Amino acid sequence: MKVGQAVAEIMKREGIEILCGYPVNHLLEFAAAADIRPVIVRQERIGLHMADAISRVTSGRKIGAFCMQHGPGTENAYGGVAQAYSESVPLLVIPQGYPRRIAHIDPNYSAVREMRGVAKRAEPVIIPSEVQNVMRRAFSAIRNGRSGPAIVEIPTDIWNEEIGDIDYTPIGIHKYGPDPADVRKAAAAILGAKRPVIYAGTGVHWAEAWAELKEFAELLGAPVTTSLGGKSAFPENHPLSLGSGGNAIPKPVHHFVQNADVIIGIGCSFTETNFGIKIPKGKTIVHSTLDPNHLNKDVISTVGLVGDAKLTLAALIGELRQTIKANRDPSAVVAEITKVREEWLEQWRPLLNANEAPLSPYRVIWELMNTVDLKNTIITHDAGSPRDQISPFWVSTEPMSYIGWGKTTQLGMGLGLAMGAKLAKPDKLCINLWGDAAIGFTGMDFETCVRERIPILSILLNNFSMAIELKVMPISTEKYRSTDISGDYAAMARAFGGYGERITQPGDIKAAIQRGIEQTKAGKPALLEFITAKETRVSKF
């Protein structure tokens, strides 16, 4: 067996069915021979975002994989790896490396050396017979503990070397829970709380702890908010849901977090970021996290619980049920949530129902949410205004129905996420919401949707401007029109062989969305271009 055959066979045994990539990387051919589908993208970053989504929407049960050429391909891929690392996404990344005799000679790029800072593990295959050990270590790193990208760099001169038969067993998943003493301390703090708030992070998704989170909240009668990455971990149509917090937040999130005495973080890092809620000082913090390095990093942890979110919640529920014999009455909390939410929504209804042209992006989002089948939809935002406009108002009802992201915010990421989600969950309607700035970064890969038969629904908000920058670039805008951008993106979608439609009137929004959905059901990717106002208002407090 050759090295390339061995790598493909190991990937297949580990359950990888799709390999996103860009040539030349010889693994693409070896993978195809092993019946692993290669999906060829137009730029490396999109391929990584697709692999990222495959891992996300399956909670890591399927591992996204990406490969690329040595040199420029590897250099282009750095951003996608960094994004996955910032959000602990399990990825197998296999860069081709320079031939071994020149691999470490300047200026040749080494993925292992340069990506080590944005990877959980980075190791080259130097000796052909070691390929099984290198791959085993990579998959063990991916599947156990706090995850992240694993880099396996394979020199271009090694693929066809013979190594004989392989003896490889897929890696197991091994989880750990919190110290019982810490569970008792946490339970005591929670029992003493008068206004507890639960803050759920992405760790709930990775642990598939959705049922336990709901049981925990209902036991306490406590309101629940999530990070942007944790959005959809708790059903947002549940009476105890506050919605999710990012750069823009619903008023109930702000109200309850500010007035909480105890904040219970579940499966979260509490990382300080512009794209998450600010945790007020002076609160008692119960912090459940898989990674002990998160404790006391950005907030002071009154009690730390280190372990898998599912195991942690089960332990907390067991401890609390010794005192709380029946679910607490949530009626007062629910009434307070309802009052604050209704007051907030009343302020935003003029925009959500706006009936003018150019269109309000909030009207487009509101119509979209009320048109799709939420139970069978996966949606993601993009960086900038689309993220801030959708995240407070979109009501996610099913686990992993919303892909939230944003510790680092690369324009154009949403397209690849929707594509990867569709590959992993072909029966779902998969949507990306983006703006005319984002499509300038990755719009060429709409052609990949067409060519690779990935029928997503792409919702484009086009205001011919970098509207979010208007406030910070007034002089350059006035003198040089520096924030102006342009394009006919519906025509672009049609030119690529997809469905494209431009919508300018509010009365046409719903019917256009329905036409787009029908196109995806027929197997054709659809791009709906809504001509919107330069809206800069967001829900912030």
mmCIF file with all atom_site columns, N, CA and C in Angstrom, residues 186-198 214-223 238-240 261-262 264 316-317 319-334:
data_model
loop_
_atom_site.group_PDB
_atom_site.id
_atom_site.type_symbol
_atom_site.label_atom_id
_atom_site.label_alt_id
_atom_site.label_comp_id
_atom_site.label_asym_id
_atom_site.label_entity_id
_atom_site.label_seq_id
_atom_site.pdbx_PDB_ins_code
_atom_site.Cartn_x
_atom_site.Cartn_y
_atom_site.Cartn_z
_atom_site.occupancy
_atom_site.B_iso_or_equiv
_atom_site.pdbx_formal_charge
_atom_site.auth_seq_id
_atom_site.auth_comp_id
_atom_site.auth_asym_id
_atom_site.auth_atom_id
_atom_site.pdbx_PDB_model_num
ATOM 1   N N  . ALA A 1 186 ? -20.984 24.299 43.120 1.00 0.00 ? 186 ALA A N  1
ATOM 2   C CA . ALA A 1 186 ? -21.796 24.979 42.109 1.00 0.00 ? 186 ALA A CA 1
ATOM 3   C C  . ALA A 1 186 ? -23.269 24.908 42.472 1.00 0.00 ? 186 ALA A C  1
ATOM 4   N N  . ALA A 1 187 ? -23.718 23.748 42.913 1.00 0.00 ? 187 ALA A N  1
ATOM 5   C CA . ALA A 1 187 ? -25.124 23.585 43.283 1.00 0.00 ? 187 ALA A CA 1
ATOM 6   C C  . ALA A 1 187 ? -25.490 24.509 44.441 1.00 0.00 ? 187 ALA A C  1
ATOM 7   N N  . ALA A 1 188 ? -24.587 24.656 45.402 1.00 0.00 ? 188 ALA A N  1
ATOM 8   C CA . ALA A 1 188 ? -24.858 25.547 46.536 1.00 0.00 ? 188 ALA A CA 1
ATOM 9   C C  . ALA A 1 188 ? -25.002 26.989 46.067 1.00 0.00 ? 188 ALA A C  1
ATOM 10  N N  . ALA A 1 189 ? -24.122 27.400 45.141 1.00 0.00 ? 189 ALA A N  1
ATOM 11  C CA . ALA A 1 189 ? -24.214 28.770 44.613 1.00 0.00 ? 189 ALA A CA 1
ATOM 12  C C  . ALA A 1 189 ? -25.511 28.970 43.837 1.00 0.00 ? 189 ALA A C  1
ATOM 13  N N  . ILE A 1 190 ? -25.906 27.971 43.078 1.00 0.00 ? 190 ILE A N  1
ATOM 14  C CA . ILE A 1 190 ? -27.137 28.067 42.289 1.00 0.00 ? 190 ILE A CA 1
ATOM 15  C C  . ILE A 1 190 ? -28.368 28.098 43.197 1.00 0.00 ? 190 ILE A C  1
ATOM 16  N N  . LEU A 1 191 ? -28.360 27.259 44.246 1.00 0.00 ? 191 LEU A N  1
ATOM 17  C CA . LEU A 1 191 ? -29.501 27.222 45.165 1.00 0.00 ? 191 LEU A CA 1
ATOM 18  C C  . LEU A 1 191 ? -29.657 28.534 45.930 1.00 0.00 ? 191 LEU A C  1
ATOM 19  N N  . GLY A 1 192 ? -28.553 29.238 46.111 1.00 0.00 ? 192 GLY A N  1
ATOM 20  C CA . GLY A 1 192 ? -28.605 30.506 46.819 1.00 0.00 ? 192 GLY A CA 1
ATOM 21  C C  . GLY A 1 192 ? -28.952 31.698 45.935 1.00 0.00 ? 192 GLY A C  1
ATOM 22  N N  . ALA A 1 193 ? -29.071 31.460 44.625 1.00 0.00 ? 193 ALA A N  1
ATOM 23  C CA . ALA A 1 193 ? -29.322 32.561 43.693 1.00 0.00 ? 193 ALA A CA 1
ATOM 24  C C  . ALA A 1 193 ? -30.773 33.010 43.748 1.00 0.00 ? 193 ALA A C  1
ATOM 25  N N  . LYS A 1 194 ? -30.971 34.310 43.664 1.00 0.00 ? 194 LYS A N  1
ATOM 26  C CA . LYS A 1 194 ? -32.314 34.870 43.570 1.00 0.00 ? 194 LYS A CA 1
ATOM 27  C C  . LYS A 1 194 ? -32.711 35.156 42.122 1.00 0.00 ? 194 LYS A C  1
ATOM 28  N N  . ARG A 1 195 ? -31.693 35.514 41.286 1.00 0.00 ? 195 ARG A N  1
ATOM 29  C CA . ARG A 1 195 ? -31.962 35.792 39.869 1.00 0.00 ? 195 ARG A CA 1
ATOM 30  C C  . ARG A 1 195 ? -30.886 35.108 39.009 1.00 0.00 ? 195 ARG A C  1
ATOM 31  N N  . PRO A 1 196 ? -30.905 33.778 38.941 1.00 0.00 ? 196 PRO A N  1
ATOM 32  C CA . PRO A 1 196 ? -29.910 33.087 38.115 1.00 0.00 ? 196 PRO A CA 1
ATOM 33  C C  . PRO A 1 196 ? -30.215 33.239 36.627 1.00 0.00 ? 196 PRO A C  1
ATOM 34  N N  . VAL A 1 197 ? -29.172 33.271 35.828 1.00 0.00 ? 197 VAL A N  1
ATOM 35  C CA . VAL A 1 197 ? -29.290 33.265 34.371 1.00 0.00 ? 197 VAL A CA 1
ATOM 36  C C  . VAL A 1 197 ? -28.344 32.203 33.835 1.00 0.00 ? 197 VAL A C  1
ATOM 37  N N  . ILE A 1 198 ? -28.827 31.397 32.903 1.00 0.00 ? 198 ILE A N  1
ATOM 38  C CA . ILE A 1 198 ? -27.998 30.368 32.260 1.00 0.00 ? 198 ILE A CA 1
ATOM 39  C C  . ILE A 1 198 ? -27.465 30.917 30.945 1.00 0.00 ? 198 ILE A C  1
ATOM 40  N N  . LYS A 1 214 ? -32.211 21.852 28.552 1.00 0.00 ? 214 LYS A N  1
ATOM 41  C CA . LYS A 1 214 ? -33.636 22.161 28.719 1.00 0.00 ? 214 LYS A CA 1
ATOM 42  C C  . LYS A 1 214 ? -34.136 21.668 30.077 1.00 0.00 ? 214 LYS A C  1
ATOM 43  N N  . GLU A 1 215 ? -33.734 20.468 30.460 1.00 0.00 ? 215 GLU A N  1
ATOM 44  C CA . GLU A 1 215 ? -34.135 19.929 31.764 1.00 0.00 ? 215 GLU A CA 1
ATOM 45  C C  . GLU A 1 215 ? -33.590 20.799 32.895 1.00 0.00 ? 215 GLU A C  1
ATOM 46  N N  . PHE A 1 216 ? -32.364 21.239 32.776 1.00 0.00 ? 216 PHE A N  1
ATOM 47  C CA . PHE A 1 216 ? -31.709 22.069 33.787 1.00 0.00 ? 216 PHE A CA 1
ATOM 48  C C  . PHE A 1 216 ? -32.444 23.402 33.948 1.00 0.00 ? 216 PHE A C  1
ATOM 49  N N  . ALA A 1 217 ? -32.757 24.030 32.816 1.00 0.00 ? 217 ALA A N  1
ATOM 50  C CA . ALA A 1 217 ? -33.452 25.323 32.855 1.00 0.00 ? 217 ALA A CA 1
ATOM 51  C C  . ALA A 1 217 ? -34.838 25.183 33.466 1.00 0.00 ? 217 ALA A C  1
ATOM 52  N N  . GLU A 1 218 ? -35.547 24.138 33.081 1.00 0.00 ? 218 GLU A N  1
ATOM 53  C CA . GLU A 1 218 ? -36.905 23.949 33.595 1.00 0.00 ? 218 GLU A CA 1
ATOM 54  C C  . GLU A 1 218 ? -36.900 23.567 35.070 1.00 0.00 ? 218 GLU A C  1
ATOM 55  N N  . LEU A 1 219 ? -35.874 22.852 35.500 1.00 0.00 ? 219 LEU A N  1
ATOM 56  C CA . LEU A 1 219 ? -35.748 22.518 36.911 1.00 0.00 ? 219 LEU A CA 1
ATOM 57  C C  . LEU A 1 219 ? -35.609 23.789 37.751 1.00 0.00 ? 219 LEU A C  1
ATOM 58  N N  . LEU A 1 220 ? -34.759 24.706 37.278 1.00 0.00 ? 220 LEU A N  1
ATOM 59  C CA . LEU A 1 220 ? -34.508 25.940 38.013 1.00 0.00 ? 220 LEU A CA 1
ATOM 60  C C  . LEU A 1 220 ? -35.552 27.022 37.738 1.00 0.00 ? 220 LEU A C  1
ATOM 61  N N  . GLY A 1 221 ? -36.296 26.879 36.648 1.00 0.00 ? 221 GLY A N  1
ATOM 62  C CA . GLY A 1 221 ? -37.174 27.964 36.215 1.00 0.00 ? 221 GLY A CA 1
ATOM 63  C C  . GLY A 1 221 ? -36.366 29.201 35.868 1.00 0.00 ? 221 GLY A C  1
ATOM 64  N N  . ALA A 1 222 ? -35.169 28.970 35.305 1.00 0.00 ? 222 ALA A N  1
ATOM 65  C CA . ALA A 1 222 ? -34.226 30.066 35.053 1.00 0.00 ? 222 ALA A CA 1
ATOM 66  C C  . ALA A 1 222 ? -34.188 30.431 33.578 1.00 0.00 ? 222 ALA A C  1
ATOM 67  N N  . PRO A 1 223 ? -34.032 31.712 33.264 1.00 0.00 ? 223 PRO A N  1
ATOM 68  C CA . PRO A 1 223 ? -33.939 32.135 31.864 1.00 0.00 ? 223 PRO A CA 1
ATOM 69  C C  . PRO A 1 223 ? -32.618 31.704 31.238 1.00 0.00 ? 223 PRO A C  1
ATOM 70  N N  . HIS A 1 238 ? -39.024 28.705 23.410 1.00 0.00 ? 238 HIS A N  1
ATOM 71  C CA . HIS A 1 238 ? -39.316 28.237 24.765 1.00 0.00 ? 238 HIS A CA 1
ATOM 72  C C  . HIS A 1 238 ? -39.605 29.446 25.658 1.00 0.00 ? 238 HIS A C  1
ATOM 73  N N  . PRO A 1 239 ? -40.572 29.354 26.575 1.00 0.00 ? 239 PRO A N  1
ATOM 74  C CA . PRO A 1 239 ? -40.898 30.515 27.419 1.00 0.00 ? 239 PRO A CA 1
ATOM 75  C C  . PRO A 1 239 ? -39.729 31.074 28.214 1.00 0.00 ? 239 PRO A C  1
ATOM 76  N N  . LEU A 1 240 ? -38.719 30.245 28.505 1.00 0.00 ? 240 LEU A N  1
ATOM 77  C CA . LEU A 1 240 ? -37.575 30.688 29.304 1.00 0.00 ? 240 LEU A CA 1
ATOM 78  C C  . LEU A 1 240 ? -36.418 31.216 28.453 1.00 0.00 ? 240 LEU A C  1
ATOM 79  N N  . ASP A 1 261 ? -27.849 37.743 39.641 1.00 0.00 ? 261 ASP A N  1
ATOM 80  C CA . ASP A 1 261 ? -26.866 37.649 40.722 1.00 0.00 ? 261 ASP A CA 1
ATOM 81  C C  . ASP A 1 261 ? -25.893 36.495 40.481 1.00 0.00 ? 261 ASP A C  1
ATOM 82  N N  . VAL A 1 262 ? -26.395 35.445 39.818 1.00 0.00 ? 262 VAL A N  1
ATOM 83  C CA . VAL A 1 262 ? -25.544 34.303 39.473 1.00 0.00 ? 262 VAL A CA 1
ATOM 84  C C  . VAL A 1 262 ? -25.694 34.016 37.982 1.00 0.00 ? 262 VAL A C  1
ATOM 85  N N  . ILE A 1 264 ? -24.684 31.270 35.178 1.00 0.00 ? 264 ILE A N  1
ATOM 86  C CA . ILE A 1 264 ? -24.249 29.871 35.074 1.00 0.00 ? 264 ILE A CA 1
ATOM 87  C C  . ILE A 1 264 ? -23.824 29.615 33.632 1.00 0.00 ? 264 ILE A C  1
ATOM 88  N N  . LEU A 1 316 ? -24.984 18.251 37.698 1.00 0.00 ? 316 LEU A N  1
ATOM 89  C CA . LEU A 1 316 ? -25.660 19.354 38.367 1.00 0.00 ? 316 LEU A CA 1
ATOM 90  C C  . LEU A 1 316 ? -27.129 19.040 38.636 1.00 0.00 ? 316 LEU A C  1
ATOM 91  N N  . ILE A 1 317 ? -27.794 18.469 37.644 1.00 0.00 ? 317 ILE A N  1
ATOM 92  C CA . ILE A 1 317 ? -29.210 18.115 37.804 1.00 0.00 ? 317 ILE A CA 1
ATOM 93  C C  . ILE A 1 317 ? -29.366 17.100 38.942 1.00 0.00 ? 317 ILE A C  1
ATOM 94  N N  . GLU A 1 319 ? -27.416 16.606 41.514 1.00 0.00 ? 319 GLU A N  1
ATOM 95  C CA . GLU A 1 319 ? -27.149 17.248 42.800 1.00 0.00 ? 319 GLU A CA 1
ATOM 96  C C  . GLU A 1 319 ? -28.304 18.164 43.210 1.00 0.00 ? 319 GLU A C  1
ATOM 97  N N  . LEU A 1 320 ? -28.807 18.939 42.272 1.00 0.00 ? 320 LEU A N  1
ATOM 98  C CA . LEU A 1 320 ? -29.871 19.894 42.584 1.00 0.00 ? 320 LEU A CA 1
ATOM 99  C C  . LEU A 1 320 ? -31.178 19.207 42.919 1.00 0.00 ? 320 LEU A C  1
ATOM 100 N N  . ARG A 1 321 ? -31.437 18.051 42.294 1.00 0.00 ? 321 ARG A N  1
ATOM 101 C CA . ARG A 1 321 ? -32.705 17.355 42.556 1.00 0.00 ? 321 ARG A CA 1
ATOM 102 C C  . ARG A 1 321 ? -32.780 16.801 43.981 1.00 0.00 ? 321 ARG A C  1
ATOM 103 N N  . GLN A 1 322 ? -31.665 16.758 44.666 1.00 0.00 ? 322 GLN A N  1
ATOM 104 C CA . GLN A 1 322 ? -31.720 16.345 46.073 1.00 0.00 ? 322 GLN A CA 1
ATOM 105 C C  . GLN A 1 322 ? -32.429 17.401 46.925 1.00 0.00 ? 322 GLN A C  1
ATOM 106 N N  . THR A 1 323 ? -32.409 18.654 46.424 1.00 0.00 ? 323 THR A N  1
ATOM 107 C CA . THR A 1 323 ? -33.060 19.753 47.146 1.00 0.00 ? 323 THR A CA 1
ATOM 108 C C  . THR A 1 323 ? -34.345 20.205 46.454 1.00 0.00 ? 323 THR A C  1
ATOM 109 N N  . ILE A 1 324 ? -34.275 20.345 45.122 1.00 0.00 ? 324 ILE A N  1
ATOM 110 C CA . ILE A 1 324 ? -35.439 20.792 44.348 1.00 0.00 ? 324 ILE A CA 1
ATOM 111 C C  . ILE A 1 324 ? -36.191 19.544 43.877 1.00 0.00 ? 324 ILE A C  1
ATOM 112 N N  . LYS A 1 325 ? -37.271 19.227 44.534 1.00 0.00 ? 325 LYS A N  1
ATOM 113 C CA . LYS A 1 325 ? -37.972 17.962 44.269 1.00 0.00 ? 325 LYS A CA 1
ATOM 114 C C  . LYS A 1 325 ? -38.853 18.011 43.023 1.00 0.00 ? 325 LYS A C  1
ATOM 115 N N  . ALA A 1 326 ? -39.278 19.211 42.637 1.00 0.00 ? 326 ALA A N  1
ATOM 116 C CA . ALA A 1 326 ? -40.096 19.376 41.430 1.00 0.00 ? 326 ALA A CA 1
ATOM 117 C C  . ALA A 1 326 ? -39.661 20.667 40.745 1.00 0.00 ? 326 ALA A C  1
ATOM 118 N N  . ASN A 1 327 ? -39.897 20.721 39.455 1.00 0.00 ? 327 ASN A N  1
ATOM 119 C CA . ASN A 1 327 ? -39.515 21.924 38.718 1.00 0.00 ? 327 ASN A CA 1
ATOM 120 C C  . ASN A 1 327 ? -40.116 23.172 39.362 1.00 0.00 ? 327 ASN A C  1
ATOM 121 N N  . ARG A 1 328 ? -39.302 24.194 39.481 1.00 0.00 ? 328 ARG A N  1
ATOM 122 C CA . ARG A 1 328 ? -39.782 25.447 40.053 1.00 0.00 ? 328 ARG A CA 1
ATOM 123 C C  . ARG A 1 328 ? -40.821 26.102 39.145 1.00 0.00 ? 328 ARG A C  1
ATOM 124 N N  . ASP A 1 329 ? -41.696 26.848 39.747 1.00 0.00 ? 329 ASP A N  1
ATOM 125 C CA . ASP A 1 329 ? -42.716 27.575 38.984 1.00 0.00 ? 329 ASP A CA 1
ATOM 126 C C  . ASP A 1 329 ? -42.036 28.725 38.227 1.00 0.00 ? 329 ASP A C  1
ATOM 127 N N  . PRO A 1 330 ? -42.073 28.696 36.887 1.00 0.00 ? 330 PRO A N  1
ATOM 128 C CA . PRO A 1 330 ? -41.383 29.728 36.116 1.00 0.00 ? 330 PRO A CA 1
ATOM 129 C C  . PRO A 1 330 ? -42.255 30.928 35.767 1.00 0.00 ? 330 PRO A C  1
ATOM 130 N N  . SER A 1 331 ? -43.477 30.965 36.258 1.00 0.00 ? 331 SER A N  1
ATOM 131 C CA . SER A 1 331 ? -44.453 31.931 35.736 1.00 0.00 ? 331 SER A CA 1
ATOM 132 C C  . SER A 1 331 ? -44.007 33.378 35.903 1.00 0.00 ? 331 SER A C  1
ATOM 133 N N  . ALA A 1 332 ? -43.403 33.720 37.034 1.00 0.00 ? 332 ALA A N  1
ATOM 134 C CA . ALA A 1 332 ? -42.974 35.109 37.241 1.00 0.00 ? 332 ALA A CA 1
ATOM 135 C C  . ALA A 1 332 ? -41.849 35.474 36.283 1.00 0.00 ? 332 ALA A C  1
ATOM 136 N N  . VAL A 1 333 ? -40.919 34.546 36.106 1.00 0.00 ? 333 VAL A N  1
ATOM 137 C CA . VAL A 1 333 ? -39.802 34.790 35.181 1.00 0.00 ? 333 VAL A CA 1
ATOM 138 C C  . VAL A 1 333 ? -40.319 34.908 33.749 1.00 0.00 ? 333 VAL A C  1
ATOM 139 N N  . VAL A 1 334 ? -41.209 34.017 33.372 1.00 0.00 ? 334 VAL A N  1
ATOM 140 C CA . VAL A 1 334 ? -41.766 34.037 32.011 1.00 0.00 ? 334 VAL A CA 1
ATOM 141 C C  . VAL A 1 334 ? -42.517 35.347 31.766 1.00 0.00 ? 334 VAL A C  1
#
